[in-house]
Each structure stands twice: as C-alpha cells, then as structure tokens.
PDB file of C-alpha atoms and ligand atoms in Angstrom:
ATOM      1  CA  MET S 447     -15.362  -6.899 -37.356  1.00 58.00           C
ATOM      2  CA  PRO S 448     -19.183  -6.908 -37.467  1.00 66.00           C
ATOM      3  CA  GLN S 449     -20.751  -5.151 -34.519  1.00 81.00           C
ATOM      4  CA  ARG S 450     -22.873  -7.244 -32.154  1.00 90.00           C
ATOM      5  CA  PRO S 451     -26.196  -5.523 -31.485  1.00 95.00           C
ATOM      6  CA  TYR S 452     -26.358  -3.759 -28.139  1.00 96.00           C
ATOM      7  CA  VAL S 453     -28.278  -1.186 -26.144  1.00 97.00           C
ATOM      8  CA  ILE S 454     -26.931   1.289 -23.623  1.00 98.00           C
ATOM      9  CA  ASP S 455     -28.418   1.499 -20.138  1.00 98.00           C
ATOM     10  CA  GLU S 456     -27.748   4.755 -18.311  1.00 98.00           C
ATOM     11  CA  MET S 457     -25.566   4.228 -15.249  1.00 98.00           C
ATOM     12  CA  ILE S 458     -24.363   7.724 -14.262  1.00 98.00           C
ATOM     13  CA  SER S 459     -26.322  10.771 -15.412  1.00 98.00           C
ATOM     14  CA  ALA S 460     -24.839  13.983 -16.838  1.00 98.00           C
ATOM     15  CA  LYS S 461     -26.099  15.765 -13.721  1.00 98.00           C
ATOM     16  CA  GLN S 462     -24.357  13.322 -11.371  1.00 98.00           C
ATOM     17  CA  ILE S 463     -21.122  13.694 -13.333  1.00 98.00           C
ATOM     18  CA  ALA S 464     -21.282  17.495 -13.192  1.00 98.00           C
ATOM     19  CA  ALA S 465     -21.926  17.483  -9.431  1.00 98.00           C
ATOM     20  CA  ARG S 466     -19.019  15.109  -8.800  1.00 98.00           C
ATOM     21  CA  ILE S 467     -16.654  17.179 -10.952  1.00 98.00           C
ATOM     22  CA  GLU S 468     -17.527  20.253  -8.922  1.00 98.00           C
ATOM     23  CA  GLU S 469     -16.603  18.391  -5.712  1.00 98.00           C
ATOM     24  CA  LEU S 470     -13.369  17.003  -7.146  1.00 98.00           C
ATOM     25  CA  ALA S 471     -12.346  20.385  -8.544  1.00 98.00           C
ATOM     26  CA  GLY S 472     -12.596  21.832  -5.049  1.00 98.00           C
ATOM     27  CA  GLU S 473     -10.189  19.201  -3.693  1.00 98.00           C
ATOM     28  CA  ILE S 474      -7.777  19.631  -6.602  1.00 98.00           C
ATOM     29  CA  ARG S 475      -7.811  23.421  -6.267  1.00 97.00           C
ATOM     30  CA  HIS S 476      -6.868  22.970  -2.621  1.00 97.00           C
ATOM     31  CA  GLU S 477      -4.071  20.494  -3.410  1.00 98.00           C
ATOM     32  CA  PHE S 478      -2.522  22.763  -6.052  1.00 97.00           C
ATOM     33  CA  ALA S 479      -3.253  26.123  -4.423  1.00 95.00           C
ATOM     34  CA  ASP S 480       0.459  27.061  -4.314  1.00 94.00           C
ATOM     35  CA  THR S 481       1.148  26.086  -7.939  1.00 95.00           C
ATOM     36  CA  ASP S 482       2.112  28.769 -10.524  1.00 92.00           C
ATOM     37  CA  LYS S 483       0.743  26.902 -13.503  1.00 91.00           C
ATOM     38  CA  LEU S 484      -0.577  23.375 -13.287  1.00 97.00           C
ATOM     39  CA  VAL S 485       0.084  21.040 -16.224  1.00 98.00           C
ATOM     40  CA  VAL S 486      -3.099  19.059 -16.793  1.00 98.00           C
ATOM     41  CA  VAL S 487      -2.319  15.961 -18.862  1.00 98.00           C
ATOM     42  CA  GLY S 488      -5.268  14.271 -20.534  1.00 98.00           C
ATOM     43  CA  LEU S 489      -4.872  10.674 -21.637  1.00 98.00           C
ATOM     44  CA  LEU S 490      -6.369  10.396 -25.104  1.00 97.00           C
ATOM     45  CA  ARG S 491      -8.806   9.641 -26.277  1.00 96.00           C
ATOM     46  CA  GLY S 492     -11.206   8.697 -23.500  1.00 97.00           C
ATOM     47  CA  SER S 493     -10.530  11.655 -21.196  1.00 98.00           C
ATOM     48  CA  PHE S 494     -11.252  14.462 -23.665  1.00 98.00           C
ATOM     49  CA  VAL S 495     -14.747  15.288 -22.390  1.00 98.00           C
ATOM     50  CA  PHE S 496     -13.796  14.872 -18.725  1.00 98.00           C
ATOM     51  CA  ILE S 497     -10.709  17.100 -18.994  1.00 98.00           C
ATOM     52  CA  ALA S 498     -12.739  19.809 -20.778  1.00 98.00           C
ATOM     53  CA  ASP S 499     -15.288  19.935 -17.964  1.00 98.00           C
ATOM     54  CA  LEU S 500     -12.701  19.534 -15.197  1.00 98.00           C
ATOM     55  CA  VAL S 501     -10.378  22.380 -16.249  1.00 98.00           C
ATOM     56  CA  ARG S 502     -13.323  24.752 -16.517  1.00 97.00           C
ATOM     57  CA  GLU S 503     -14.225  23.997 -12.899  1.00 97.00           C
ATOM     58  CA  LEU S 504     -10.651  24.312 -11.617  1.00 95.00           C
ATOM     59  CA  ASP S 505     -10.290  28.078 -11.582  1.00 90.00           C
ATOM     60  CA  LEU S 506      -6.479  27.778 -11.489  1.00 94.00           C
ATOM     61  CA  PRO S 507      -3.874  28.790 -14.082  1.00 95.00           C
ATOM     62  CA  VAL S 508      -3.479  25.634 -16.157  1.00 97.00           C
ATOM     63  CA  GLU S 509      -1.634  24.408 -19.177  1.00 98.00           C
ATOM     64  CA  VAL S 510      -3.269  21.508 -21.011  1.00 98.00           C
ATOM     65  CA  ASP S 511      -1.295  18.764 -22.699  1.00 98.00           C
ATOM     66  CA  PHE S 512      -2.204  15.327 -24.014  1.00 98.00           C
ATOM     67  CA  LEU S 513      -0.631  11.910 -24.130  1.00 98.00           C
ATOM     68  CA  GLU S 514      -1.997   8.917 -25.965  1.00 98.00           C
ATOM     69  CA  ALA S 515      -1.277   5.414 -24.790  1.00 95.00           C
ATOM     70  CA  SER S 516      -2.938   2.321 -26.155  1.00 88.00           C
ATOM     71  CA  SER S 517      -3.940  -0.792 -24.305  1.00 76.00           C
ATOM     72  CA  TYR S 518      -7.267  -1.531 -25.983  1.00 55.00           C
ATOM     73  CA  GLY S 519      -8.102  -2.627 -29.513  1.00 44.00           C
ATOM     74  CA  ASN S 520     -11.616  -2.628 -30.922  1.00 43.00           C
ATOM     75  CA  ALA S 521     -12.815  -5.208 -28.454  1.00 48.00           C
ATOM     76  CA  THR S 522     -13.843  -5.406 -24.844  1.00 51.00           C
ATOM     77  CA  GLU S 523     -10.640  -7.285 -24.030  1.00 53.00           C
ATOM     78  CA  SER S 524      -7.650  -5.427 -22.648  1.00 48.00           C
ATOM     79  CA  SER S 525      -4.282  -6.176 -24.167  1.00 49.00           C
ATOM     80  CA  ARG S 526      -1.362  -6.164 -21.819  1.00 69.00           C
ATOM     81  CA  GLU S 527       1.016  -4.173 -23.929  1.00 80.00           C
ATOM     82  CA  VAL S 528       1.015  -0.411 -23.430  1.00 88.00           C
ATOM     83  CA  ARG S 529       2.391   1.735 -26.233  1.00 91.00           C
ATOM     84  CA  ILE S 530       2.835   5.496 -26.303  1.00 95.00           C
ATOM     85  CA  LEU S 531       1.192   6.696 -29.522  1.00 96.00           C
ATOM     86  CA  LYS S 532       1.512  10.409 -28.839  1.00 98.00           C
ATOM     87  CA  ASP S 533       3.804  11.979 -26.277  1.00 98.00           C
ATOM     88  CA  LEU S 534       3.451  15.291 -24.418  1.00 98.00           C
ATOM     89  CA  ARG S 535       4.376  18.476 -26.271  1.00 97.00           C
ATOM     90  CA  GLY S 536       5.775  20.175 -23.163  1.00 96.00           C
ATOM     91  CA  GLU S 537       8.380  19.487 -20.497  1.00 97.00           C
ATOM     92  CA  ILE S 538       7.163  18.512 -17.025  1.00 98.00           C
ATOM     93  CA  ALA S 539      10.469  18.462 -15.098  1.00 98.00           C
ATOM     94  CA  GLY S 540      10.034  20.499 -11.915  1.00 97.00           C
ATOM     95  CA  ARG S 541       6.376  21.186 -12.740  1.00 98.00           C
ATOM     96  CA  ASP S 542       3.152  20.273 -10.948  1.00 98.00           C
ATOM     97  CA  VAL S 543       1.181  17.764 -12.999  1.00 98.00           C
ATOM     98  CA  LEU S 544      -2.342  16.392 -12.870  1.00 98.00           C
ATOM     99  CA  VAL S 545      -2.909  13.297 -15.015  1.00 98.00           C
ATOM    100  CA  VAL S 546      -6.523  12.865 -16.131  1.00 98.00           C
ATOM    101  CA  GLU S 547      -7.712   9.373 -17.064  1.00 98.00           C
ATOM    102  CA  ASP S 548     -11.148   8.088 -18.050  1.00 98.00           C
ATOM    103  CA  ILE S 549     -11.137   4.595 -16.493  1.00 97.00           C
ATOM    104  CA  VAL S 550      -8.758   2.545 -14.410  1.00 97.00           C
ATOM    105  CA  ASP S 551      -9.460  -1.030 -15.425  1.00 95.00           C
ATOM    106  CA  THR S 552      -6.601  -3.560 -15.222  1.00 93.00           C
ATOM    107  CA  GLY S 553      -4.332  -0.659 -14.209  1.00 95.00           C
ATOM    108  CA  TYR S 554      -1.687  -1.351 -16.868  1.00 93.00           C
ATOM    109  CA  THR S 555      -2.135   1.910 -18.785  1.00 94.00           C
ATOM    110  CA  LEU S 556      -1.905   4.207 -15.787  1.00 96.00           C
ATOM    111  CA  SER S 557       0.930   2.373 -14.105  1.00 94.00           C
ATOM    112  CA  HIS S 558       2.927   2.547 -17.344  1.00 94.00           C
ATOM    113  CA  VAL S 559       2.163   6.247 -17.842  1.00 97.00           C
ATOM    114  CA  LYS S 560       2.862   7.042 -14.194  1.00 97.00           C
ATOM    115  CA  HIS S 561       6.246   5.334 -14.384  1.00 96.00           C
ATOM    116  CA  LEU S 562       7.088   7.162 -17.607  1.00 96.00           C
ATOM    117  CA  LEU S 563       6.124  10.596 -16.280  1.00 98.00           C
ATOM    118  CA  ASP S 564       7.729   9.999 -12.861  1.00 98.00           C
ATOM    119  CA  GLY S 565      10.991   9.467 -14.723  1.00 98.00           C
ATOM    120  CA  ARG S 566      10.760  13.045 -16.049  1.00 98.00           C
ATOM    121  CA  GLN S 567      10.895  14.309 -12.469  1.00 98.00           C
ATOM    122  CA  PRO S 568       7.881  16.541 -12.008  1.00 98.00           C
ATOM    123  CA  ARG S 569       7.787  18.468  -8.717  1.00 97.00           C
ATOM    124  CA  LYS S 570       4.461  16.887  -7.851  1.00 97.00           C
ATOM    125  CA  MET S 571       2.238  14.531  -9.809  1.00 98.00           C
ATOM    126  CA  LYS S 572      -1.324  13.506  -8.968  1.00 98.00           C
ATOM    127  CA  ILE S 573      -3.780  11.344 -10.857  1.00 98.00           C
ATOM    128  CA  ILE S 574      -7.513  11.695 -11.284  1.00 98.00           C
ATOM    129  CA  ALA S 575      -9.679   9.031 -12.915  1.00 98.00           C
ATOM    130  CA  LEU S 576     -13.345   9.517 -13.687  1.00 98.00           C
ATOM    131  CA  LEU S 577     -14.153   5.829 -13.227  1.00 98.00           C
ATOM    132  CA  ASP S 578     -12.561   2.957 -11.366  1.00 98.00           C
ATOM    133  CA  LYS S 579     -13.287  -0.750 -11.870  1.00 98.00           C
ATOM    134  CA  PRO S 580     -11.362  -2.286  -8.940  1.00 97.00           C
ATOM    135  CA  ALA S 581     -12.677  -5.802  -9.650  1.00 96.00           C
ATOM    136  CA  ARG S 582     -10.662  -5.828 -12.891  1.00 94.00           C
ATOM    137  CA  ARG S 583      -7.338  -4.741 -11.436  1.00 95.00           C
ATOM    138  CA  GLU S 584      -4.267  -6.777 -12.396  1.00 93.00           C
ATOM    139  CA  VAL S 585      -1.524  -4.406 -11.275  1.00 93.00           C
ATOM    140  CA  GLU S 586      -1.524  -2.218  -8.214  1.00 94.00           C
ATOM    141  CA  MET S 587      -2.776   1.198  -9.229  1.00 94.00           C
ATOM    142  CA  GLN S 588      -4.859   3.729  -7.373  1.00 96.00           C
ATOM    143  CA  ALA S 589      -5.704   7.223  -8.609  1.00 98.00           C
ATOM    144  CA  ASP S 590      -5.477  10.047  -6.072  1.00 98.00           C
ATOM    145  CA  TRP S 591      -9.050  11.029  -6.915  1.00 98.00           C
ATOM    146  CA  THR S 592     -11.792   8.895  -8.430  1.00 98.00           C
ATOM    147  CA  GLY S 593     -15.113  10.158  -9.738  1.00 98.00           C
ATOM    148  CA  PHE S 594     -17.091   6.942  -9.406  1.00 98.00           C
ATOM    149  CA  THR S 595     -16.269   3.363  -8.494  1.00 98.00           C
ATOM    150  CA  ILE S 596     -18.230   1.035 -10.768  1.00 98.00           C
ATOM    151  CA  PRO S 597     -18.766  -2.724 -11.072  1.00 98.00           C
ATOM    152  CA  ASP S 598     -17.193  -4.862 -13.782  1.00 97.00           C
ATOM    153  CA  GLU S 599     -19.317  -3.599 -16.684  1.00 96.00           C
ATOM    154  CA  PHE S 600     -18.263  -2.301 -20.087  1.00 97.00           C
ATOM    155  CA  VAL S 601     -19.246   1.361 -20.187  1.00 98.00           C
ATOM    156  CA  VAL S 602     -19.488   4.069 -22.839  1.00 98.00           C
ATOM    157  CA  GLY S 603     -20.267   7.769 -23.113  1.00 98.00           C
ATOM    158  CA  TYR S 604     -18.835  11.030 -21.811  1.00 98.00           C
ATOM    159  CA  GLY S 605     -15.740  10.491 -23.981  1.00 98.00           C
ATOM    160  CA  ILE S 606     -15.540   6.732 -23.533  1.00 98.00           C
ATOM    161  CA  ASP S 607     -16.059   4.491 -26.549  1.00 97.00           C
ATOM    162  CA  PHE S 608     -16.997   1.026 -27.638  1.00 96.00           C
ATOM    163  CA  ALA S 609     -15.077   0.394 -30.894  1.00 94.00           C
ATOM    164  CA  GLN S 610     -14.953   4.183 -31.463  1.00 95.00           C
ATOM    165  CA  ARG S 611     -18.682   4.669 -30.961  1.00 96.00           C
ATOM    166  CA  ASN S 612     -20.774   6.433 -28.328  1.00 98.00           C
ATOM    167  CA  ARG S 613     -18.106   8.888 -27.094  1.00 98.00           C
ATOM    168  CA  ASN S 614     -20.571  11.742 -27.563  1.00 98.00           C
ATOM    169  CA  LEU S 615     -23.206  10.510 -25.126  1.00 98.00           C
ATOM    170  CA  PRO S 616     -23.584  13.066 -22.310  1.00 98.00           C
ATOM    171  CA  PHE S 617     -23.921  10.329 -19.659  1.00 98.00           C
ATOM    172  CA  ILE S 618     -22.108   7.097 -18.747  1.00 98.00           C
ATOM    173  CA  GLY S 619     -23.997   4.001 -19.796  1.00 98.00           C
ATOM    174  CA  LYS S 620     -23.339   0.318 -19.699  1.00 98.00           C
ATOM    175  CA  VAL S 621     -23.294  -1.802 -22.821  1.00 97.00           C
ATOM    176  CA  ARG S 622     -25.849  -4.618 -22.901  1.00 97.00           C
ATOM    177  CA  PHE S 623     -25.716  -7.045 -25.801  1.00 96.00           C
ATOM    178  CA  THR S 624     -29.091  -8.021 -27.196  1.00 96.00           C
ATOM    179  CA  ASP S 625     -28.190 -11.051 -29.327  1.00 92.00           C
TER     180      ASP S 625
HETATM  181  P1  IMP W 764      -6.323  -0.544 -18.259  1.00 92.20           P
HETATM  182  O1  IMP W 764      -4.944  -0.404 -18.791  1.00 92.20           O
HETATM  183  O2  IMP W 764      -6.823  -1.950 -18.330  1.00 92.20           O
HETATM  184  O3  IMP W 764      -6.515   0.056 -16.894  1.00 92.20           O
HETATM  185  O4  IMP W 764      -7.258   0.173 -19.295  1.00 92.20           O
HETATM  186  C1  IMP W 764      -7.576   1.476 -19.263  1.00 92.20           C
HETATM  187  C2  IMP W 764      -8.188   1.882 -20.576  1.00 92.20           C
HETATM  188  O5  IMP W 764      -9.013   0.867 -21.130  1.00 92.20           O
HETATM  189  C3  IMP W 764      -9.102   3.055 -20.329  1.00 92.20           C
HETATM  190  O6  IMP W 764      -8.392   4.265 -20.438  1.00 92.20           O
HETATM  191  C4  IMP W 764     -10.128   2.887 -21.422  1.00 92.20           C
HETATM  192  O7  IMP W 764      -9.707   3.539 -22.585  1.00 92.20           O
HETATM  193  C5  IMP W 764     -10.185   1.402 -21.669  1.00 92.20           C
HETATM  194  N1  IMP W 764     -11.349   0.822 -20.974  1.00 92.20           N
HETATM  195  C6  IMP W 764     -11.361   0.140 -19.817  1.00 92.20           C
HETATM  196  N2  IMP W 764     -12.609  -0.209 -19.461  1.00 92.20           N
HETATM  197  C7  IMP W 764     -13.406   0.288 -20.434  1.00 92.20           C
HETATM  198  C8  IMP W 764     -14.834   0.294 -20.625  1.00 92.20           C
HETATM  199  O8  IMP W 764     -15.638  -0.219 -19.815  1.00 92.20           O
HETATM  200  N3  IMP W 764     -15.280   0.922 -21.738  1.00 92.20           N
HETATM  201  C9  IMP W 764     -14.457   1.508 -22.645  1.00 92.20           C
HETATM  202  N4  IMP W 764     -13.127   1.548 -22.502  1.00 92.20           N
HETATM  203  C10 IMP W 764     -12.610   0.935 -21.407  1.00 92.20           C
END
C-alpha cells in the first residue's frame, strides 16, 4: 500500500513522558510492595519502549514477559478481531501481574487479553496503559493507571507505529497528512 505523505507534530515530549513514568512507578511500587516477584507483561509491539523505561523506574523484583495480540493491520482502522500471535512464556497462576499496554483505543485488545489472563487465575492483576483515547471506546475497558488521556488522533513514537514506522521517535507525536 503506498504511503500517504504525512508529518508528525509533537504532542507529548520525552521529558513529559519520563516525569509521568516516575509518578506512575511510585504508585505501582506501592500497590505491589508485598509482592515477591512481579510479572510485568508487555503487549507487543507497541509497549516495548514504555515497558523498558517503566521497569527501570520500578525498583522491585520483576520478571518480564511478553504477549502479542493483533487488532490493527497497516492502516489507521481498527479491526474487531483480536488474535494472540505470541503467548506468554511463563505461568501466571497465583502470581502478581502488571499488564503494560501502549494505547487503549476501542478497548477490544485489552478486554480480550484481560479475559484471557484472568482465566489463568493470577493472584492479582493490574493494567497500565501509556495512552488512553476514551472517545474511541467501543467496549468497556479502563486501565488501572493511565499515562496520558489524549483526543481522537492517530499517534506515533515511543514504541508506537504507523504501518511499522516511527516507533523509534523519543516523543509521542500525532500524524498529520499533508496531501
Ligand atoms: P484497541 O483494541 O482498539 O484498543 O487497539 C489497541 C491497539 O491499537 C494499540 O495497542 C495500538 O497498537 C493500536 N493503536 C490504537 N491507536 C493507535 C494510534 O493512534 N497509533 C498507533 N497505533 C494505535
């Protein structure tokens, strides 16, 4: 598919993201203070930068695992079907789990993943999402912690892509088409 020309306007700076992660890490540390070893589950691929920064701020014993679910193709449209492309390597039964997501958009991905992981009977499971677009929600889904609530814009950077591009931007920017 040919790429429409676009520019990226900065929306949330690297500095703002770092400051927010520091705050959130404090709350998470408090929530899981009595946990032996927290299982931090990153949802691939969009959360890989966020999870890397978050775990380094947590200062808790953690195990890191990843799960990949798909709900997006190479377009700005969400598809409704959620498929698990890569499952966790470890068991979570009886464990304390923190699920790390990049964006809650329609809510389908997280609600599917939450249901799946709930079924494995963790002792406690909490969800953190870097970004939330509540205007786009189609199913009820609320993360326990949210980095930033944003308007209905297509965003990239800090791990988040547009057709597999721009994940390596250090900030969050919104996509603006120029054609
Ligand atoms: P949901 O199932 O509609 O909530 O979709 C969540 C997933 O869609 C996120 O994990 C992202 O991978 C992707 N997504 C949603 N909004 C955006 C966006 O603005 N830019 C890039 N990816 C997005």
